[in-house]
Every structure is written in structure tokens, then in C-alpha cells.
Tab-separated table of C-alpha atoms in Angstrom:
chain	number	residue	atom	x	y	z
A	236	MET	CA	0.000	0.000	0.000
A	237	LYS	CA	1.289	3.451	-0.936
A	238	ARG	CA	0.796	6.584	1.131
A	239	LEU	CA	2.199	10.099	1.305
A	240	PHE	CA	3.233	11.932	4.472
A	241	THR	CA	4.404	15.537	4.769
A	242	SER	CA	6.368	17.432	7.424
A	243	GLU	CA	7.477	21.060	7.537
A	244	SER	CA	10.108	23.221	9.176
A	245	VAL	CA	10.745	26.951	9.407
A	246	THR	CA	13.927	28.992	9.614
A	247	GLU	CA	15.171	30.846	12.677
A	248	GLY	CA	13.885	34.063	11.114
A	249	HIS	CA	10.249	32.942	11.015
A	250	PRO	CA	8.205	35.286	13.261
A	251	ASP	CA	7.092	32.477	15.578
A	252	LYS	CA	10.666	31.238	15.878
A	253	ILE	CA	11.943	34.717	16.727
A	254	CYS	CA	9.599	34.561	19.705
A	255	ASP	CA	10.624	31.021	20.664
A	256	GLN	CA	14.310	31.956	20.598
A	257	VAL	CA	13.869	35.114	22.672
A	258	SER	CA	11.794	33.145	25.212
A	259	ASP	CA	14.455	30.447	25.531
A	260	ALA	CA	17.303	32.979	25.619
A	261	VAL	CA	15.559	34.601	28.588
A	262	LEU	CA	15.218	31.183	30.237
A	263	ASP	CA	18.900	30.409	29.666
A	264	ALA	CA	19.970	33.760	31.142
A	265	ILE	CA	17.862	33.154	34.244
A	266	LEU	CA	18.981	29.532	34.733
A	267	GLU	CA	22.590	30.645	34.463
A	268	GLN	CA	22.052	32.721	37.613
A	269	ASP	CA	19.511	30.519	39.394
A	270	PRO	CA	19.121	26.873	38.265
A	271	HIS	CA	16.049	26.527	40.497
A	272	ALA	CA	14.186	29.553	39.119
A	273	HIS	CA	10.675	29.165	37.810
A	274	VAL	CA	10.154	30.755	34.404
A	275	ALA	CA	7.247	31.081	32.004
A	276	CYS	CA	8.318	33.590	29.354
A	277	GLU	CA	6.455	34.253	26.121
A	278	CYS	CA	6.838	36.753	23.306
A	279	ALA	CA	4.688	38.339	20.630
A	280	THR	CA	5.939	40.289	17.628
A	281	LYS	CA	4.645	42.354	14.743
A	282	THR	CA	6.069	45.104	12.553
A	283	GLY	CA	8.809	46.946	14.463
A	284	PHE	CA	7.672	45.564	17.808
A	285	LEU	CA	8.306	42.693	20.226
A	286	MET	CA	6.789	42.135	23.664
A	287	VAL	CA	8.304	39.900	26.360
A	288	PHE	CA	5.789	38.819	28.987
A	289	GLY	CA	5.150	36.121	31.560
A	290	GLU	CA	5.889	35.042	35.136
A	291	THR	CA	9.060	34.214	37.033
A	292	SER	CA	10.342	33.546	40.534
A	293	GLY	CA	13.907	33.128	41.791
A	294	ASN	CA	17.137	34.908	42.558
A	295	PHE	CA	18.345	36.608	39.385
A	296	ASP	CA	18.655	39.925	37.595
A	297	VAL	CA	18.493	39.905	33.796
A	298	ASP	CA	18.046	42.590	31.144
A	299	TYR	CA	15.088	41.308	29.121
A	300	GLU	CA	15.323	44.031	26.481
A	301	ALA	CA	19.021	43.460	25.853
A	302	ILE	CA	18.472	39.712	25.520
A	303	ALA	CA	15.687	40.232	22.993
A	304	ARG	CA	17.704	42.664	20.886
A	305	ARG	CA	20.717	40.354	20.848
A	306	VAL	CA	18.653	37.392	19.653
A	307	ILE	CA	16.894	39.380	16.926
A	308	CYS	CA	20.210	40.702	15.620
A	309	ASP	CA	21.902	37.288	15.806
A	310	ILE	CA	19.147	35.893	13.592
A	311	GLY	CA	19.946	38.510	10.974
A	312	TYR	CA	17.305	41.188	11.478
A	313	VAL	CA	19.706	44.137	11.613
A	314	ASN	CA	18.184	46.690	9.235
A	315	ASP	CA	14.914	47.714	7.705
A	316	GLY	CA	15.951	46.098	4.417
A	317	VAL	CA	14.979	42.721	5.876
A	318	CYS	CA	11.758	44.162	7.353
A	319	PHE	CA	12.847	44.109	11.027
A	320	ASP	CA	15.716	45.627	13.005
A	321	GLY	CA	16.714	44.398	16.440
A	322	ASN	CA	18.672	47.590	17.063
A	323	THR	CA	15.728	49.959	16.691
A	324	CYS	CA	12.492	47.979	17.126
A	325	GLU	CA	10.251	48.701	20.097
A	326	ILE	CA	10.667	46.205	22.961
A	327	ARG	CA	8.079	46.015	25.717
A	328	VAL	CA	8.583	43.920	28.866
A	329	HIS	CA	5.747	42.721	31.110
A	330	MET	CA	7.191	40.112	33.468
A	331	GLU	CA	5.492	39.386	36.816
A	332	GLU	CA	5.966	37.139	39.834
A	333	GLN	CA	4.735	33.560	39.534
A	334	SER	CA	1.309	32.932	41.013
A	335	ALA	CA	1.523	31.849	44.658
A	336	ASP	CA	-1.319	29.391	44.025
A	337	ILE	CA	0.701	27.605	41.338
A	338	ALA	CA	3.874	27.713	43.436
A	339	MET	CA	2.089	25.843	46.254
A	340	GLY	CA	1.860	22.711	44.135
A	341	VAL	CA	5.197	22.988	42.379
A	342	ASN	CA	7.395	23.723	45.394
A	343	GLN	CA	5.979	20.827	47.415
A	344	SER	CA	4.263	17.927	45.715
A	345	TYR	CA	0.996	16.313	46.726
A	346	GLU	CA	2.942	13.176	47.659
A	347	ARG	CA	5.258	15.098	49.990
A	348	LYS	CA	2.378	16.978	51.623
A	349	THR	CA	0.448	13.773	52.329
A	350	GLY	CA	3.513	11.819	53.429
A	351	GLU	CA	3.102	9.229	50.676
A	352	GLN	CA	6.661	9.812	49.429
A	353	GLU	CA	9.593	11.328	51.302
A	354	ASP	CA	12.570	10.883	48.941
A	355	GLU	CA	14.289	13.751	47.131
A	356	PHE	CA	12.441	13.212	43.861
A	357	ALA	CA	9.072	13.637	45.557
A	358	LEU	CA	9.910	17.211	46.462
A	359	ILE	CA	8.276	19.037	43.561
A	360	GLY	CA	4.989	18.461	41.800
A	361	ALA	CA	4.188	18.845	38.120
A	362	GLY	CA	3.912	22.497	37.096
A	363	ASP	CA	0.656	21.858	35.249
A	364	GLN	CA	-1.744	19.169	34.185
A	365	GLY	CA	-1.635	17.725	30.674
A	366	MET	CA	-0.328	14.954	28.483
A	367	MET	CA	3.006	14.758	26.685
A	368	PHE	CA	4.170	12.461	23.894
A	369	GLY	CA	7.517	11.062	22.837
A	370	TYR	CA	8.261	9.178	19.643
A	371	ALA	CA	11.057	7.325	17.906
A	372	CYS	CA	11.372	5.210	14.776
A	373	THR	CA	14.092	3.563	12.710
A	374	GLU	CA	13.773	5.766	9.605
A	375	THR	CA	16.951	7.762	10.344
A	376	GLU	CA	20.164	7.456	12.314
A	377	GLU	CA	18.734	9.844	14.919
A	378	LEU	CA	15.635	7.596	15.219
A	379	MET	CA	13.483	10.426	13.854
A	380	PRO	CA	10.999	10.451	10.964
A	381	MET	CA	12.709	11.155	7.643
A	382	SER	CA	10.301	13.861	6.488
A	383	VAL	CA	10.812	16.153	9.479
A	384	LYS	CA	14.573	15.514	9.573
A	385	LEU	CA	14.959	16.595	5.936
A	386	ALA	CA	12.683	19.608	6.411
A	387	HIS	CA	14.889	20.760	9.312
A	388	VAL	CA	18.111	20.101	7.393
A	389	MET	CA	16.912	22.265	4.495
A	390	ALA	CA	15.752	25.042	6.833
A	391	ARG	CA	19.155	25.092	8.526
A	392	ARG	CA	20.806	25.105	5.116
A	393	LEU	CA	18.795	28.204	4.169
A	394	ALA	CA	20.265	30.016	7.168
A	395	GLU	CA	23.781	28.766	6.415
A	396	VAL	CA	23.921	29.978	2.806
A	397	ARG	CA	22.471	33.320	3.878
A	398	LYS	CA	24.922	33.871	6.710
A	399	ASP	CA	28.075	32.620	4.967
A	400	GLY	CA	27.476	34.868	1.956
A	401	THR	CA	26.761	32.105	-0.577
A	402	LEU	CA	23.343	33.635	-1.271
A	403	PRO	CA	23.511	37.144	0.189
A	404	TYR	CA	20.157	38.187	-1.266
A	405	LEU	CA	18.272	35.861	1.093
A	406	GLY	CA	16.351	37.202	4.081
A	407	PRO	CA	16.021	35.473	7.467
A	408	ASP	CA	12.420	34.277	7.027
A	409	GLY	CA	11.678	30.965	5.340
A	410	LYS	CA	9.879	27.633	5.339
A	411	THR	CA	10.542	24.139	4.042
A	412	GLN	CA	8.383	21.076	3.492
A	413	VAL	CA	9.046	17.463	2.480
A	414	THR	CA	6.562	14.841	1.309
A	415	ILE	CA	7.685	11.208	1.567
A	416	GLU	CA	6.084	8.369	-0.354
A	417	TYR	CA	5.825	5.133	1.608
A	418	GLU	CA	5.166	1.684	0.209
A	419	ASP	CA	4.161	-0.972	2.741
A	420	ASP	CA	5.342	1.393	5.479
A	421	ARG	CA	8.841	1.708	3.994
A	422	ILE	CA	10.283	4.893	2.520
A	423	LYS	CA	10.223	4.630	-1.263
A	424	ARG	CA	10.965	8.142	-2.527
A	425	ILE	CA	10.541	11.871	-1.997
A	426	ASP	CA	7.428	13.012	-3.769
A	427	THR	CA	7.519	16.791	-3.176
A	428	ILE	CA	9.915	19.410	-1.826
A	429	VAL	CA	8.753	22.938	-0.975
A	430	VAL	CA	11.073	25.851	-0.158
A	431	SER	CA	9.800	29.363	0.494
A	432	THR	CA	12.465	31.934	1.302
A	433	GLN	CA	12.536	35.656	1.881
A	434	HIS	CA	14.684	37.492	-0.660
A	435	SER	CA	15.764	40.983	-1.653
A	436	GLU	CA	13.820	43.126	-4.102
A	437	ASP	CA	16.300	42.611	-6.930
A	438	ALA	CA	16.407	38.787	-6.839
A	439	THR	CA	14.431	37.180	-9.663
A	440	LEU	CA	12.196	34.163	-9.157
A	441	GLU	CA	14.254	32.226	-11.700
A	442	GLN	CA	17.458	32.936	-9.780
A	443	VAL	CA	15.891	31.976	-6.454
A	444	ARG	CA	14.519	28.712	-7.846
A	445	LYS	CA	17.839	27.745	-9.418
A	446	ASP	CA	19.813	28.585	-6.286
A	447	MET	CA	17.442	26.754	-3.954
A	448	ILE	CA	17.824	23.529	-5.925
A	449	GLU	CA	21.597	23.849	-6.337
A	450	HIS	CA	22.618	25.295	-2.969
A	451	VAL	CA	19.896	24.217	-0.523
A	452	ILE	CA	18.180	21.044	-1.716
A	453	LYS	CA	20.850	19.014	-3.516
A	454	PRO	CA	23.614	19.399	-0.885
A	455	VAL	CA	21.504	18.000	1.958
A	456	VAL	CA	18.739	15.785	0.527
A	457	PRO	CA	19.889	12.191	-0.226
A	458	ALA	CA	19.903	11.739	-3.998
A	459	GLU	CA	18.673	8.150	-3.746
A	460	TYR	CA	15.250	9.364	-2.653
A	461	ILE	CA	14.834	11.807	-5.555
A	462	ASP	CA	13.658	10.698	-8.997
A	463	GLU	CA	12.347	12.246	-12.212
A	464	LYS	CA	8.853	12.533	-10.696
A	465	THR	CA	9.929	14.481	-7.609
A	466	LYS	CA	8.200	17.863	-7.634
A	467	TYR	CA	9.904	21.094	-6.541
A	468	TYR	CA	7.973	24.173	-5.436
A	469	VAL	CA	10.227	27.172	-4.751
A	470	ASN	CA	8.504	30.385	-3.644
A	471	PRO	CA	5.278	29.207	-5.278
A	472	THR	CA	3.549	32.574	-4.721
A	473	GLY	CA	6.198	34.120	-6.973
A	474	ARG	CA	7.524	36.717	-4.507
A	475	PHE	CA	8.664	36.778	-0.858
A	476	VAL	CA	10.271	40.161	-0.174
A	477	ILE	CA	8.142	41.164	2.805
A	478	GLY	CA	8.990	38.751	5.617
A	479	GLY	CA	9.557	38.447	9.334
A	480	PRO	CA	7.159	40.255	11.675
A	481	MET	CA	6.230	42.683	8.902
A	482	GLY	CA	4.843	39.806	6.858
A	483	ASP	CA	3.145	37.950	9.697
A	484	SER	CA	2.768	38.197	13.439
A	485	GLY	CA	4.731	35.848	15.676
A	486	LEU	CA	3.998	34.105	18.970
A	487	THR	CA	5.942	31.811	21.274
A	488	GLY	CA	4.757	28.211	21.100
A	489	ARG	CA	2.953	28.278	17.768
A	490	LYS	CA	5.180	25.733	15.986
A	491	ILE	CA	4.765	22.719	18.268
A	492	ILE	CA	4.669	20.141	15.455
A	493	VAL	CA	7.811	21.620	13.895
A	494	ASP	CA	9.379	21.379	17.362
A	495	THR	CA	8.632	17.661	17.716
A	496	TYR	CA	7.979	14.959	15.105
A	497	GLY	CA	6.515	16.687	12.077
A	498	GLY	CA	3.076	15.182	12.631
A	499	HIS	CA	4.210	11.551	12.828
A	500	ALA	CA	3.207	11.358	16.498
A	501	ALA	CA	0.506	12.830	18.696
A	502	HIS	CA	1.104	16.078	20.580
A	503	GLY	CA	-0.412	16.994	23.916
A	504	GLY	CA	-0.713	20.662	22.951
A	505	GLY	CA	1.816	22.233	25.301
A	506	ALA	CA	4.695	24.262	23.900
A	507	PHE	CA	8.290	24.135	25.158
A	508	SER	CA	10.054	27.465	24.738
A	509	GLY	CA	10.353	29.846	27.676
A	510	LYS	CA	9.368	27.215	30.255
A	511	ASP	CA	11.646	25.991	33.036
A	512	PRO	CA	11.837	22.189	33.479
A	513	THR	CA	9.344	22.020	36.354
A	514	LYS	CA	6.818	22.584	33.578
A	515	VAL	CA	6.088	19.061	32.382
A	516	ASP	CA	4.986	20.421	29.009
A	517	ARG	CA	8.708	20.598	28.390
A	518	SER	CA	10.487	18.168	30.717
A	519	ALA	CA	8.046	15.277	30.374
A	520	ALA	CA	8.020	15.639	26.588
A	521	TYR	CA	11.804	15.295	26.645
A	522	MET	CA	11.487	12.304	28.990
A	523	ALA	CA	8.926	10.656	26.733
A	524	ARG	CA	11.329	11.068	23.796
A	525	TYR	CA	14.172	9.608	25.888
A	526	ILE	CA	12.052	6.585	26.797
A	527	ALA	CA	10.748	6.012	23.262
A	528	LYS	CA	14.209	6.366	21.719
A	529	ASN	CA	15.732	3.845	24.116
A	530	ILE	CA	12.933	1.364	23.452
A	531	VAL	CA	13.562	1.589	19.705
A	532	ALA	CA	17.350	1.508	20.169
A	533	ALA	CA	16.901	-1.658	22.247
A	534	GLY	CA	15.143	-3.373	19.352
A	535	ILE	CA	11.925	-3.789	21.330
A	536	ALA	CA	9.983	-1.975	18.585
A	537	SER	CA	10.805	-0.167	15.343
A	538	LYS	CA	8.248	2.546	16.113
A	539	CYS	CA	7.267	3.683	19.580
A	540	GLU	CA	5.034	6.455	20.896
A	541	VAL	CA	4.996	7.088	24.647
A	542	GLN	CA	2.360	9.172	26.404
A	543	LEU	CA	2.829	10.578	29.911
A	544	ALA	CA	0.102	12.509	31.734
A	545	TYR	CA	0.223	14.602	34.909
A	546	ALA	CA	-1.952	16.446	37.412
A	547	ILE	CA	-0.757	19.840	38.632
A	548	GLY	CA	1.083	19.573	41.945
A	549	VAL	CA	1.370	15.769	41.761
A	550	ALA	CA	4.788	14.237	41.148
A	551	GLU	CA	3.890	10.809	39.773
A	552	PRO	CA	2.345	10.665	36.290
A	553	VAL	CA	-1.343	9.801	36.373
A	554	SER	CA	-0.894	7.537	33.345
A	555	VAL	CA	1.723	5.961	31.089
A	556	ALA	CA	0.713	4.604	27.687
A	557	VAL	CA	2.605	3.041	24.772
A	558	GLU	CA	1.757	2.486	21.101
A	559	THR	CA	4.160	0.516	18.907
A	560	PHE	CA	1.947	0.407	15.786
A	561	GLY	CA	2.254	-3.351	15.430
A	562	THR	CA	6.079	-3.289	15.487
A	563	GLY	CA	6.613	-4.361	19.097
A	564	ARG	CA	8.413	-7.598	19.852
A	565	ILE	CA	6.569	-7.813	23.165
A	566	ASP	CA	3.078	-6.596	24.088
A	567	ASP	CA	2.605	-2.861	24.608
A	568	GLU	CA	1.296	-3.564	28.121
A	569	LYS	CA	4.591	-5.246	28.992
A	570	ILE	CA	6.497	-2.258	27.597
A	571	VAL	CA	4.530	-0.008	29.957
A	572	ASP	CA	5.571	-2.258	32.847
A	573	LEU	CA	9.195	-1.976	31.678
A	574	ILE	CA	8.968	1.801	31.557
A	575	ARG	CA	7.541	2.023	35.049
A	576	ALA	CA	10.244	-0.294	36.373
A	577	CYS	CA	13.185	1.404	34.628
A	578	PHE	CA	12.346	5.129	34.555
A	579	ASP	CA	11.465	7.591	37.327
A	580	MET	CA	9.044	10.004	35.678
A	581	ARG	CA	8.550	12.438	38.566
A	582	PRO	CA	9.569	15.999	37.577
A	583	ALA	CA	12.520	16.237	39.996
A	584	ALA	CA	13.854	12.895	38.751
A	585	ILE	CA	13.423	13.937	35.124
A	586	ILE	CA	15.326	17.170	35.772
A	587	LYS	CA	18.228	15.236	37.307
A	588	THR	CA	18.232	12.377	34.792
A	589	LEU	CA	18.211	14.668	31.767
A	590	ASP	CA	20.271	17.489	33.335
A	591	LEU	CA	17.616	20.088	32.588
A	592	ALA	CA	18.405	22.769	35.190
A	593	LYS	CA	21.064	24.490	33.113
A	594	PRO	CA	21.217	26.880	30.137
A	595	GLN	CA	20.857	24.848	26.923
A	596	TYR	CA	17.569	25.855	25.413
A	597	ARG	CA	18.003	28.663	22.880
A	598	PRO	CA	19.744	26.401	20.280
A	599	LEU	CA	16.714	24.085	20.495
A	600	ALA	CA	14.239	26.882	19.785
A	601	ALA	CA	14.805	26.575	16.031
A	602	TYR	CA	15.048	23.420	13.885
A	603	GLY	CA	13.440	21.062	16.397
A	604	HIS	CA	13.867	19.921	19.986
A	605	MET	CA	14.098	16.226	19.096
A	606	GLY	CA	16.774	14.423	17.123
A	607	ARG	CA	19.350	17.127	17.982
A	608	THR	CA	22.171	14.710	18.683
A	609	GLY	CA	24.822	17.320	17.856
A	610	LEU	CA	23.795	19.509	20.792
A	611	GLY	CA	24.632	16.929	23.468
A	612	VAL	CA	21.181	16.987	25.076
A	613	ARG	CA	20.611	13.994	27.310
A	614	TRP	CA	17.166	13.017	26.053
A	615	GLU	CA	18.851	11.944	22.799
A	616	ASN	CA	21.091	9.432	24.607
A	617	THR	CA	20.415	5.713	24.204
A	618	ASP	CA	22.236	4.726	27.377
A	619	ARG	CA	19.295	2.704	28.706
A	620	ALA	CA	18.796	0.576	25.601
A	621	GLU	CA	20.842	-2.411	26.765
A	622	GLU	CA	19.121	-2.458	30.131
A	623	LEU	CA	15.717	-2.417	28.424
A	624	ARG	CA	16.737	-5.093	25.915
A	625	LEU	CA	17.847	-7.452	28.661
A	626	ALA	CA	14.751	-6.761	30.753
A	627	ALA	CA	12.504	-7.393	27.764
A	628	GLY	CA	14.365	-10.552	26.785
A	629	VAL	CA	14.580	-9.599	23.104
């Protein structure tokens, strides 16, 4: 049976990603001074304007405006010619203290209050209710879906050829998309590639199309998946001069599928950027990825989706669920038992296991939070695979 599946990515200059990167740069700056700080920082942007807002608590002193300007300029928005300028745009800051009602449940978990658990990992409760998903599969070396990996690789390539001067007419804003054709659940070919990139007024559509194929697509997309029927759409509207916040508004947390698995797995709805790791929207999603990746690396399944769910103020997850899509070598129920036996999924344990209470988040705020093996993040490690393999007897 044949089927098509599509995933997208966006560049670091996309308006939503500007906001994600500023939010995570603020988080990094705060964690550098206080690893135990609580942070919920969001941003919104439109033409010539960015607002930083949210709630924090802890012992730190950061310059929110300076952080925002530095990030915007690092991305490449340094003059009005690219429709946004981090040096001159208006920056508004509205940061407040974290709600005392929320802090009650985070600072001391339900289990600690009731005396059910007294160990160090029972100290804090989940920062919110909700469900989080992790996923892994054998399509790529990183155990990520091929379509989202290639979309990210092309988006990063767009930034590279802009910044290194190969294609100086490019602007920071852009999007990519890859459609994979599967046959009997195996990758057969790439059906469609889409690249939309901001460019200067004097760049012609013909030049942009030629350069995208030669300098962005061909260098990073494996040739064995491309054939004479592969379709290329480059700037299909015909023009993309107006970009960034002038072209579209931006908000933190609006690219959650780009941030995770490109649509190949479920998503609980919570965003990551700007949130400290007591927020299980972030930390439990990383933990679910860590668990799923180790299960696949152990050979227990070739596809694995893990769901964790939490109640605010409660340390233990209220549920753990697994779906292996018919690829599991043992029953999914037994995999759940393995997970519960091998992984501590309480927020404090997750923070320690994955080393989350340190600055590391801004680089993740563009081009995906999962599959980033080059960044040294612990949720991409497969150090538990052998333990799981032996426990599963596979």
C-alpha cells in the first residue's frame, strides 16, 4: 500500500521562531544565575515591535530588552531592508511574579504533603496538568521520521547559505516542506519538496529557484530518494520580499509540530520554549522522547510512541501509555511495565536524569527539539537501551 506523508520546518527568522528563541534565551539567562528559578516567558511580535511577557520567581537579575535585541540581531534582522531591526524595534517587557497558588503545588508535591513519598524526587509536583508524547522510529540514524529531519536540514541550510554569503540576497524568514512516499510502510521516494524563502527586491524568481535547488536542496537531501517525478515548489507565490514580523505576526509556542515529530506522532498541545523544566509540558516531553528512543534503540519496537500525563502539583504521572503500531516484539502492556520499572518520571527525577536545570535551550528553539544529537542533550542518549533489551528478553 502506498501513502504520502508531509512534514514542515521553518527557519530561525520565522516570526514564531523569533519569539521562541527570545523566550528560551531569557530562560537560559535566568537559569545561568539561578538553576532553580521558575520561568514562564512568552513573546509576541509584529512590525517593528516585540513584547516579552510572563511570570518568574527566583534569585536573578536579567536585562530582558538586551536579551531580545541580541537574539533578533543574531538571527539577521539588523536593518529595515529585511523588514525588522533588532537595534531599533520597540521592545516592551511585562514580566510578573509567579502565582503563589501555582507555586504551592510545584514547590511541594501532593505526595510530599500527604507523606506518601519522602525521597528527594518527591519534592516538587508537576507544574501543570496535561499529556506529553515522545516518539522514535528507525527511519533515520537519529531515530526520527525522515520527512521532518529533511525539512529541518533544508531550513538550517537556508540560514547557512544566507549567513556565509553564498546567497547574500536571502532574508532570514523561510519555510521548508518534504513529502515522503511510503510503500508498505517503507520509505520509497521523496514526492515533493517545498522551499519558500525571503529574498531581496532585486532577486528574480528564476534565480531563487535555481539557487534553492543547487545550494539548498541538492547538498543536503539524499539523492537516492529523488527521482524524475519528484516535484519542486520554490517560492510558489512568486515573490517573498516582505517577511519576518512585517509579513506575519509571531507568537511563542505556535510551531509545536515543527518542534517535535513533524506530525508523525501525537502532541499533547503544550509548547516548550520559555518554560523551566518544572513545567512538564517541556520536561516530560523530553522524557517521553528519551524513553521512546531507548525502546527503539533496544530493538523492542521499530516505532514507539509514549504518552505521559500529569496532574498539577502531583509528582507521579497519572498515566503511562505506549503504542508501537504493530512493530513491538513484546506486548505494549509489557512495555509499559518496563517503563515504570526502569524510569522515574517524577519531575525532579526527570530534571536530574536529563540534566535540565542548566542553560541549553536557545539552540533548540529553532530546527526542532528532538533528534538534535549534535547539541549533546541527554534526552537523545540511548544509554538505557541495553538495560531495556535485557529486561525485555529480546
